[in-house]
Coordinates of C-alpha atoms and ligand atoms in Angstrom, one line a residue:
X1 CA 70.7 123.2 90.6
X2 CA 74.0 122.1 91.6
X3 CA 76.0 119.1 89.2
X4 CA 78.0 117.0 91.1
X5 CA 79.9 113.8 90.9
X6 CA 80.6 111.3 93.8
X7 CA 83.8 109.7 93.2
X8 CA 83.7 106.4 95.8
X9 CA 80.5 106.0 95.4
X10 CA 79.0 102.9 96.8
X11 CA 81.6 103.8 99.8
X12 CA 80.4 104.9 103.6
X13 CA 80.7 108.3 102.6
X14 CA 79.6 107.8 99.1
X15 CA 75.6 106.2 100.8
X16 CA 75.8 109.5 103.0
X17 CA 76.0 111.9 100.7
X18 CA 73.3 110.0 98.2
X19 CA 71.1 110.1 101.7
X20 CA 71.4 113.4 102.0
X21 CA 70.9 113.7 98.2
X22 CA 67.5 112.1 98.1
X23 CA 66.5 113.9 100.7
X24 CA 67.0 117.2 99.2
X25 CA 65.4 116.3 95.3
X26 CA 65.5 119.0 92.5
X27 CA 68.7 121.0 94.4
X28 CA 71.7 118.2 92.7
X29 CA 71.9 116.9 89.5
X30 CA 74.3 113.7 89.6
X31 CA 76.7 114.3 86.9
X32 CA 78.7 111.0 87.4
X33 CA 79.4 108.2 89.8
X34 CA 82.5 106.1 90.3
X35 CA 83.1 102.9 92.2
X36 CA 85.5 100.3 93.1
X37 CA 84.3 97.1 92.4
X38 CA 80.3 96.7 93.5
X39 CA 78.7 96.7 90.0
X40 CA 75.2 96.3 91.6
X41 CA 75.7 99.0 94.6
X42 CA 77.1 101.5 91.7
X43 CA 74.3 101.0 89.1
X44 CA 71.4 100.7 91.5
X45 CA 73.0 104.4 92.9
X46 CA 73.4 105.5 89.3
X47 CA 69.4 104.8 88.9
X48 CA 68.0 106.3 91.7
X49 CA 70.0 109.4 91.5
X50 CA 69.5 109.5 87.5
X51 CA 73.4 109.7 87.0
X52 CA 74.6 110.6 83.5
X53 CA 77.7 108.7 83.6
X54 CA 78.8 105.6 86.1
X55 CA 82.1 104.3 86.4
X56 CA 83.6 101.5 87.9
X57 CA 87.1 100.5 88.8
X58 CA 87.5 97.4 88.2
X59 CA 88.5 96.9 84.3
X60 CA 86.8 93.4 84.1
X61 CA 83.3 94.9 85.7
X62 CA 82.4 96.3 82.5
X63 CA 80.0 94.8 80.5
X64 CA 78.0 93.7 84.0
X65 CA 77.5 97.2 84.4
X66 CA 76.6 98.5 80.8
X67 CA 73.7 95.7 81.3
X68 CA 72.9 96.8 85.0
X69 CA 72.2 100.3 83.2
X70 CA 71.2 99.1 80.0
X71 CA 68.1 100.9 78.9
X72 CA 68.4 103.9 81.6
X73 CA 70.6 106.4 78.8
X74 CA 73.3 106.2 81.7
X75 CA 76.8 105.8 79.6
X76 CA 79.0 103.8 81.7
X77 CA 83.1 103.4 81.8
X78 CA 85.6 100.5 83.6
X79 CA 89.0 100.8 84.3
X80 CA 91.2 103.4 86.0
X81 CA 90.5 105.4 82.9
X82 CA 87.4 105.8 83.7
X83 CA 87.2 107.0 86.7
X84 CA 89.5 109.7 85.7
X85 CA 87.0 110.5 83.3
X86 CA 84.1 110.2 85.5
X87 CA 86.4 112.9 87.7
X88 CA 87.2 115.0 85.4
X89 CA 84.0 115.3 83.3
X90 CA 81.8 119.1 83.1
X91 CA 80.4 119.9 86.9
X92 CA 80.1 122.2 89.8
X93 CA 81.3 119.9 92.6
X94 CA 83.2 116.7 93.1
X95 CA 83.1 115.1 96.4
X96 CA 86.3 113.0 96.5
X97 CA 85.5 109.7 99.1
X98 CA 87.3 107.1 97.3
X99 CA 89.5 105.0 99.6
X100 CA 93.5 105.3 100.3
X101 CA 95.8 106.5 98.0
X102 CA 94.0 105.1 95.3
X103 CA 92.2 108.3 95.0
X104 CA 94.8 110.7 94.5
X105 CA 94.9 110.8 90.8
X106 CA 91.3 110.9 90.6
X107 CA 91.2 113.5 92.9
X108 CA 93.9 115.5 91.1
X109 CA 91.9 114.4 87.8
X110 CA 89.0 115.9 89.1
X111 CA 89.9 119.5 90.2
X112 CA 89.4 122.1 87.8
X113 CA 88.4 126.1 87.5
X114 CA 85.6 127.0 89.0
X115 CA 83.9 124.0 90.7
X116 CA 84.7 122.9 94.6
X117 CA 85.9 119.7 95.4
X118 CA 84.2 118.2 99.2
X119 CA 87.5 116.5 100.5
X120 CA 86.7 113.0 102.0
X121 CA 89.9 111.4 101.3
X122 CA 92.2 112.5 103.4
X123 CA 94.9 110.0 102.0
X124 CA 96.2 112.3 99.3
X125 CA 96.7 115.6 101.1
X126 CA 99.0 112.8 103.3
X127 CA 101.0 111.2 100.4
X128 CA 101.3 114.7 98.4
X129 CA 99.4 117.0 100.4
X130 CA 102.1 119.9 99.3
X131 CA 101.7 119.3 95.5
X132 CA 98.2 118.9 95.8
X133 CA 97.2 122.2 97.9
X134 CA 99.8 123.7 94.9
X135 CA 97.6 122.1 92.2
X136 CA 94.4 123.1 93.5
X137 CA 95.0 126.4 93.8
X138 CA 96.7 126.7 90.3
X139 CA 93.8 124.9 89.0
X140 CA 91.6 127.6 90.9
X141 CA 89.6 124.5 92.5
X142 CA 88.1 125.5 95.8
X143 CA 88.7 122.9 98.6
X144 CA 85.9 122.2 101.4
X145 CA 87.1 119.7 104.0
X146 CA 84.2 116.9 104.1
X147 CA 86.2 115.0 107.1
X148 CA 84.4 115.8 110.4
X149 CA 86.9 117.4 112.5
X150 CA 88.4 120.0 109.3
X151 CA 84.9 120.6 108.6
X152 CA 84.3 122.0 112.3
X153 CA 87.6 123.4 111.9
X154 CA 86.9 125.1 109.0
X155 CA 83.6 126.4 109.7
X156 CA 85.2 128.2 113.3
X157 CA 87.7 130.0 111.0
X158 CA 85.5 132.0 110.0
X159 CA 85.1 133.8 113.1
X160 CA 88.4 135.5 112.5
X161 CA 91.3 136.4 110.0
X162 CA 93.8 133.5 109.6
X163 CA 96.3 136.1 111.3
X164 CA 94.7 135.3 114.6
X165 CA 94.5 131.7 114.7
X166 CA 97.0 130.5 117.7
X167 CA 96.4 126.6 118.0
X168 CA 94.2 124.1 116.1
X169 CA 93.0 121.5 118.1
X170 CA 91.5 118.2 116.1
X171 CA 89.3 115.7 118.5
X172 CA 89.5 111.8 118.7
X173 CA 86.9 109.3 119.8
X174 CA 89.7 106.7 121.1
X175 CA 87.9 104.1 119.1
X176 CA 86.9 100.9 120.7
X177 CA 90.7 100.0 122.4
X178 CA 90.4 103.7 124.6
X179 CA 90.3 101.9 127.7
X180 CA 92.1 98.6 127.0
X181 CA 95.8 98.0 128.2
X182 CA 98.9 97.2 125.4
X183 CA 98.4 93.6 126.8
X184 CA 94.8 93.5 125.4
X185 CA 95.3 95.0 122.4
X186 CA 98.5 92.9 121.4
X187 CA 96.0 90.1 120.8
X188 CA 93.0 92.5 119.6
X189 CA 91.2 90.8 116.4
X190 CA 89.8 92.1 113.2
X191 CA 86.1 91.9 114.8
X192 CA 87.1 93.8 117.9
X193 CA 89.4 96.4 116.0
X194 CA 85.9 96.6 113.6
X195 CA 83.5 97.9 116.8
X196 CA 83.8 101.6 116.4
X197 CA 81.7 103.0 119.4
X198 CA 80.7 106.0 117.8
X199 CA 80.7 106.3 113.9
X200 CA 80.1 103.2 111.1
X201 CA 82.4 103.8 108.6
X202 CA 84.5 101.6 106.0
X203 CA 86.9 98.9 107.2
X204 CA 89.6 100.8 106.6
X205 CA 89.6 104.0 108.4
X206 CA 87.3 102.5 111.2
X207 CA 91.3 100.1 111.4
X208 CA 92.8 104.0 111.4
X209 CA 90.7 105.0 114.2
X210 CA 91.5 101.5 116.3
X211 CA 95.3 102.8 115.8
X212 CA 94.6 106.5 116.5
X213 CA 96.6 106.4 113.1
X214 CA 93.3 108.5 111.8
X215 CA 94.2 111.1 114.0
X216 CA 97.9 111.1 113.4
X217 CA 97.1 111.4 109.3
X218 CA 94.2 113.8 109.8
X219 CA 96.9 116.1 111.7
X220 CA 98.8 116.1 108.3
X221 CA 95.4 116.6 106.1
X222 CA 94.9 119.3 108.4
X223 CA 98.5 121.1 108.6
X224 CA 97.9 120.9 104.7
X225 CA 94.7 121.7 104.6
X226 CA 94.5 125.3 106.4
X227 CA 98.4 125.6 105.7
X228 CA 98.5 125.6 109.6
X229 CA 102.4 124.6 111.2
X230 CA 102.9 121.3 112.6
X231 CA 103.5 122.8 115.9
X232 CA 100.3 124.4 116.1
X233 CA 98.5 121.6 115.9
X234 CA 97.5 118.7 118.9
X235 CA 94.5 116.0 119.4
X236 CA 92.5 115.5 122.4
X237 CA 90.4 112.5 122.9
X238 CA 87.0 113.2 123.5
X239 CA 84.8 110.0 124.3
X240 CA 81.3 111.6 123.2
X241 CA 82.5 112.6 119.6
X242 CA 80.7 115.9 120.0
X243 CA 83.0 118.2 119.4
X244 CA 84.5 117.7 116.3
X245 CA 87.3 120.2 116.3
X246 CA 88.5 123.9 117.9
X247 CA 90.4 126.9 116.6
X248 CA 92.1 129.1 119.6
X249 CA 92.8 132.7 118.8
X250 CA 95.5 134.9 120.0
X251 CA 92.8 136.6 122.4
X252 CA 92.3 133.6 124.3
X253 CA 89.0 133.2 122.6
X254 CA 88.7 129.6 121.5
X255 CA 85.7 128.8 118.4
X256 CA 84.7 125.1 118.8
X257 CA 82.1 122.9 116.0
X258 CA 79.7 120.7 117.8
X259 CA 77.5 118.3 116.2
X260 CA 76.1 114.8 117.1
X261 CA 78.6 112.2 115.3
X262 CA 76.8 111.9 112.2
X263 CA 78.7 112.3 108.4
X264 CA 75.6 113.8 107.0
X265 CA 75.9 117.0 108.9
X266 CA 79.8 118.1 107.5
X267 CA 78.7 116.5 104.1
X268 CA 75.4 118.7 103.9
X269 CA 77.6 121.6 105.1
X270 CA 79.7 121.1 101.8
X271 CA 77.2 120.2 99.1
X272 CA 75.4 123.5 100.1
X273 CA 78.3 125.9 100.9
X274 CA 77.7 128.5 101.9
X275 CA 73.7 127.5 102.2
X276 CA 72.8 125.7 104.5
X277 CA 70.3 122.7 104.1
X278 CA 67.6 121.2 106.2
X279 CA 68.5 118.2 107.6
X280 CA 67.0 115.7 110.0
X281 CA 70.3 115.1 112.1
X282 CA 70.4 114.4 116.2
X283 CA 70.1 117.4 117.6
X284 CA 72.3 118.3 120.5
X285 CA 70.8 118.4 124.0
X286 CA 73.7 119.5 126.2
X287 CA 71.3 118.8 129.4
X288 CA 70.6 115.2 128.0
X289 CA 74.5 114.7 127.5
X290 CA 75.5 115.6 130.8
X291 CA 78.7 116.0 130.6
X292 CA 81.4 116.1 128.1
X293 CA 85.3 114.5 128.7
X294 CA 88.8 114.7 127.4
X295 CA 91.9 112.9 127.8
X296 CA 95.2 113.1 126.5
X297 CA 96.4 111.1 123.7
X298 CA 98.4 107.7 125.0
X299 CA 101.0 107.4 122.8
X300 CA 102.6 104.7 124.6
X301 CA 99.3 102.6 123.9
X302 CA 98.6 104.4 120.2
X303 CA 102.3 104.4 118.7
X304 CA 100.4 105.0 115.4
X305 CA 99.9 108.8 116.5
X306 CA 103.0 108.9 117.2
X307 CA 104.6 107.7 113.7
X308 CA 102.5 110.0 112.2
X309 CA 102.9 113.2 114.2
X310 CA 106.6 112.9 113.3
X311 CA 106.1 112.2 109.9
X312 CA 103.8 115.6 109.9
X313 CA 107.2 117.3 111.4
X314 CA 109.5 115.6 109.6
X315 CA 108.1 116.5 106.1
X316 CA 109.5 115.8 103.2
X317 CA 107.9 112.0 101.9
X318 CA 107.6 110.9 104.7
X319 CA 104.1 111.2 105.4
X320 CA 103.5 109.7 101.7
X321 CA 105.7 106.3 103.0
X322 CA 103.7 106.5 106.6
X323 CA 100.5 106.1 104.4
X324 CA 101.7 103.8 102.2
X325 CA 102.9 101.5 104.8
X326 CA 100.0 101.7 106.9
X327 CA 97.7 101.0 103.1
X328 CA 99.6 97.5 103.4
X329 CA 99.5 96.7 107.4
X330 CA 95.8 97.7 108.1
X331 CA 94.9 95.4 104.8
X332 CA 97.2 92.7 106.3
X333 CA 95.9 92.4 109.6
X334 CA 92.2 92.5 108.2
X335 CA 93.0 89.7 106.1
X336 CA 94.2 88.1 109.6
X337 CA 98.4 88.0 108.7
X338 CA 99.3 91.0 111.1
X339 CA 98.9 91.6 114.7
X340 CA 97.5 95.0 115.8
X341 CA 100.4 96.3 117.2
X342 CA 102.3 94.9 113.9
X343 CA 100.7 97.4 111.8
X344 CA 102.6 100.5 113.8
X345 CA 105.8 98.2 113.6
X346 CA 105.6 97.9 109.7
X347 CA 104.5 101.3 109.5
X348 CA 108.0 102.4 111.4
X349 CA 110.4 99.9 109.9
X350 CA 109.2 101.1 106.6
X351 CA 110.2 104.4 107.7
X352 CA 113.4 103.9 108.8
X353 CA 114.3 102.2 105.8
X354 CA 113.5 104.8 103.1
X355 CA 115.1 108.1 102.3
X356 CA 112.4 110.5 102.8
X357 CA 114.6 113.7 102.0
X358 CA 112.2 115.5 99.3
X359 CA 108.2 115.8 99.2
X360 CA 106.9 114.4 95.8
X361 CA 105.9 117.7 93.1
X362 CA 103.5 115.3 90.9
X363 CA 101.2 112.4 91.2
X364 CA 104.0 110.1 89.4
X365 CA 106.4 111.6 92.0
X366 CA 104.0 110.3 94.7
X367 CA 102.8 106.8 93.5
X368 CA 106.6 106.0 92.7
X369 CA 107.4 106.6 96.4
X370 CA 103.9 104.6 97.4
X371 CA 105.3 101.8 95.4
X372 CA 108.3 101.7 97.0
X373 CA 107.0 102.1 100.5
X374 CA 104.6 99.5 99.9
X375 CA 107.2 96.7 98.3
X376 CA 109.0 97.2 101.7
X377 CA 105.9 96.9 104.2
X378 CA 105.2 93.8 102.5
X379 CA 108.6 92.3 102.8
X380 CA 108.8 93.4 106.4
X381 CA 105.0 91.7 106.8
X382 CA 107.1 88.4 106.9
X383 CA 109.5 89.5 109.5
X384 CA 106.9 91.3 112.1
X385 CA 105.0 88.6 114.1
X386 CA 101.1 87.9 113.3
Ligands
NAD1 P1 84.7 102.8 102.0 O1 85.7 101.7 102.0 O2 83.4 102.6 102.7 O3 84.4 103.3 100.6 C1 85.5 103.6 99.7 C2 84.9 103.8 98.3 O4 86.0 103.9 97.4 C3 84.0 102.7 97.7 O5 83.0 103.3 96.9 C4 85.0 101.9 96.8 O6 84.3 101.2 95.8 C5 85.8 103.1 96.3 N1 87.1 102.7 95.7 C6 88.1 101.9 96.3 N2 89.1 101.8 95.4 C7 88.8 102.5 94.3 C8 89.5 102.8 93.1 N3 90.7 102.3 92.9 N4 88.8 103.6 92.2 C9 87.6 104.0 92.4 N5 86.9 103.8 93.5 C10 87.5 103.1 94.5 O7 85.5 104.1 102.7 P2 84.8 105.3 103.5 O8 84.7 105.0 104.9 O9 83.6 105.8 102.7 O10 86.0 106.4 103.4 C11 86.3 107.0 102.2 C12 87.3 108.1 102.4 O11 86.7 109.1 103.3 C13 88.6 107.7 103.2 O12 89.7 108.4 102.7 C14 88.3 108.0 104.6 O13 89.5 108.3 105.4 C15 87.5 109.3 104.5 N6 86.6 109.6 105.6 C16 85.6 108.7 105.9 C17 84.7 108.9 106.9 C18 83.6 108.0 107.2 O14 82.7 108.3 108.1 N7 83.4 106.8 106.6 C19 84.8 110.1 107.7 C20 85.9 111.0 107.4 C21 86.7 110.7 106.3
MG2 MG1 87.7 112.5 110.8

């Protein structure tokens, strides 16, 4: 019996790996479960899984969710607090799928000797991805990449030593704007940026993938990650979303993860490392497919990419402003007050005006340089048109 605790929840990721949970009864126990701000999502999850412990964000939620569990034995927490002690509370594995920076202190909360932490949120290893690879290994907490394209990644290394690895090679659906011109996507809306073709996933990332910025910032989780250098690593869109990512060795040999586009496959891969678990996924028919396809990335159409490619090679903080900045414009032009293409201009004016010299060595160190990053994106909100 594996104990685990879901940090982000009631989350896209959060439902998946409950799905895959239920299916799978008597192999988990649910340690604890933490949450934003849906009290009812969180303690209906809490029940059905037979949590010990449920915590929720938001410090006002509380007493709504000690009587949502009242009677169940679950003990229940609100505030930051606790869900830093919801992370850090006694257990084998934490999967870490809260959203945006706001889950790097969990996640740092939460690793500890001798348990594994599935990494969903990609957003810390961008804002302190070098203090947190430090941390994790001084905390002798092993990482397992949850996000689809490290998973494959990391499940093709092991066909060879990490001596041999030539080129990483990450794949990107395109999102819903692949095939539209700049013209079109100057005046793309929230509800057409929202259409992911290929996975259903929270507002926020599925904003990410619109951009390509998801690719650009899983580049950084990924040089981070498998400690890979920026030069070694490139995106390739690939329509399908079948192949999720490829390692090329210095025989020429190239080790590729395939899998129909479906979370529940890299999150199964995790919770039972280095089992494997049944699961009722797609299966791949290559003769039904047909064909696969790649392009190259447009970074002419996808500046995003760009910002964050040379964020990855400049280093320093300035991947932890890039994120920061982008935190702000994606939640500004969901809420309507930003063009599409604004959110890659407040993203790169935000970059030009910060000193981004030296990579932050703590989680205060980080969320001071967030702060910062995100007081200027707002001002420069005003001054980039809707
Ligand atoms: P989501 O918006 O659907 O869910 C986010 C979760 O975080 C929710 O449970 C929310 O309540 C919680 N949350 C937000 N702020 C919080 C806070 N301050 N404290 C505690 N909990 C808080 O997002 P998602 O799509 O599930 O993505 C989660 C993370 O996983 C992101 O970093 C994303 O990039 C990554 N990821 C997601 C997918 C996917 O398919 N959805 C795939 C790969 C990686
Ligand atoms: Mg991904």
């Amino acid at each position: 019996m594996t104990r685990l605790t879901v940090l982000g929840a009631t989350g896209s990721i959060g439902r998946s790996v409950a799905k895959v949970l239920m299916a799978h009864p008597g192999r988990f126990q649910v340690e604890a479960l933490a949450g934003g701000r849906d009290v009812a999502a969180l303690a209906q999850m809490a029940r059905t899984l037979q949590a010990r412990f449920a915590a929720i964000a938001d410090p006002d939620a509380g007493p709504e969710l000690a009587s949502a569990l009242a009677g169940t034995g679950i003990a229940s927490g609100a505030g930051p607090s606790a869900v830093l002690e919801a992370a850090a509370r006694e257990t084998d594995m934490v999967v870490s799928a809260i959203v945006g920076v706001a889950g790097l202190a969990p996640s740092v909360a939460a690793l500890g000797a001798g348990r594994r932490m599935a990494l969903a949120n990609k957003e810390c290893l961008v804002a302190a991805g070098r203090f947190f690879m430090d941390e994790a290994g001084r905390k002798g907490t092993e990482l397992l990449p949850m996000d689809s394209e490290h998973n494959a990644i990391f499940q093709a290394l092991s066909a060879a030593p990490a001596s041999a690895v030539e080129r990483m090679t990450l794949t990107a659906s395109g999102g819903p704007f692949r095939n539209r011109s700049r013209e079109e996507m100057r005046h793309a809306t929230r509800q057409d940026a929202l259409k992911h073709p290929n996975w259903s996933m929270g507002d926020k990332i599925t904003i990410d993938s619109a951009t390509l910025m998801n690719k650009g910032l899983e580049l950084i989780e990924a040089h981070h990650l498998f400690a890979v250098p920026a030069q070694k690593l490139d995106a390739v869109v690939h329509p399908e979303s079948v192949i999720h990512g490829l390692v090329s060795f210095t025989d020429g040999a190239v080790v590729a993860g395939m899998a129909m586009p479906d979370m529940c496959v890299p999150i199964a891969h995790c919770l039972a490392y280095p089992d494997r678990l049944p699961l009722p996924a797609r299966r791949l028919d290559l003769v039904e497919l047909g064909r696969l396809t790649f392009e190259a990335v447009d970074e002419e159409r996808f500046p995003a990419f760009a910002l964050a490619r040379m964020a990855m090679e400049a280093g320093g903080s300035a991947p932890t402003v890039l994120n920061a900045a982008n935190e702000i414009a994606v939640a500004a032009f969901l809420q309507g007050r930003l063009g599409f293409y604004g959110i890659s201009d407040v993203v790169a004016g935000t970059l030009e005006g910060m000193n981004v010299a030296t990579a932050p060595a703590s989680v205060e160190e980080a969320l001071a340089v967030d702060a910062e990053a995100r007081r200027m994106a707002s001002g420069l909100l005003l001054s980039v048109s809707a």
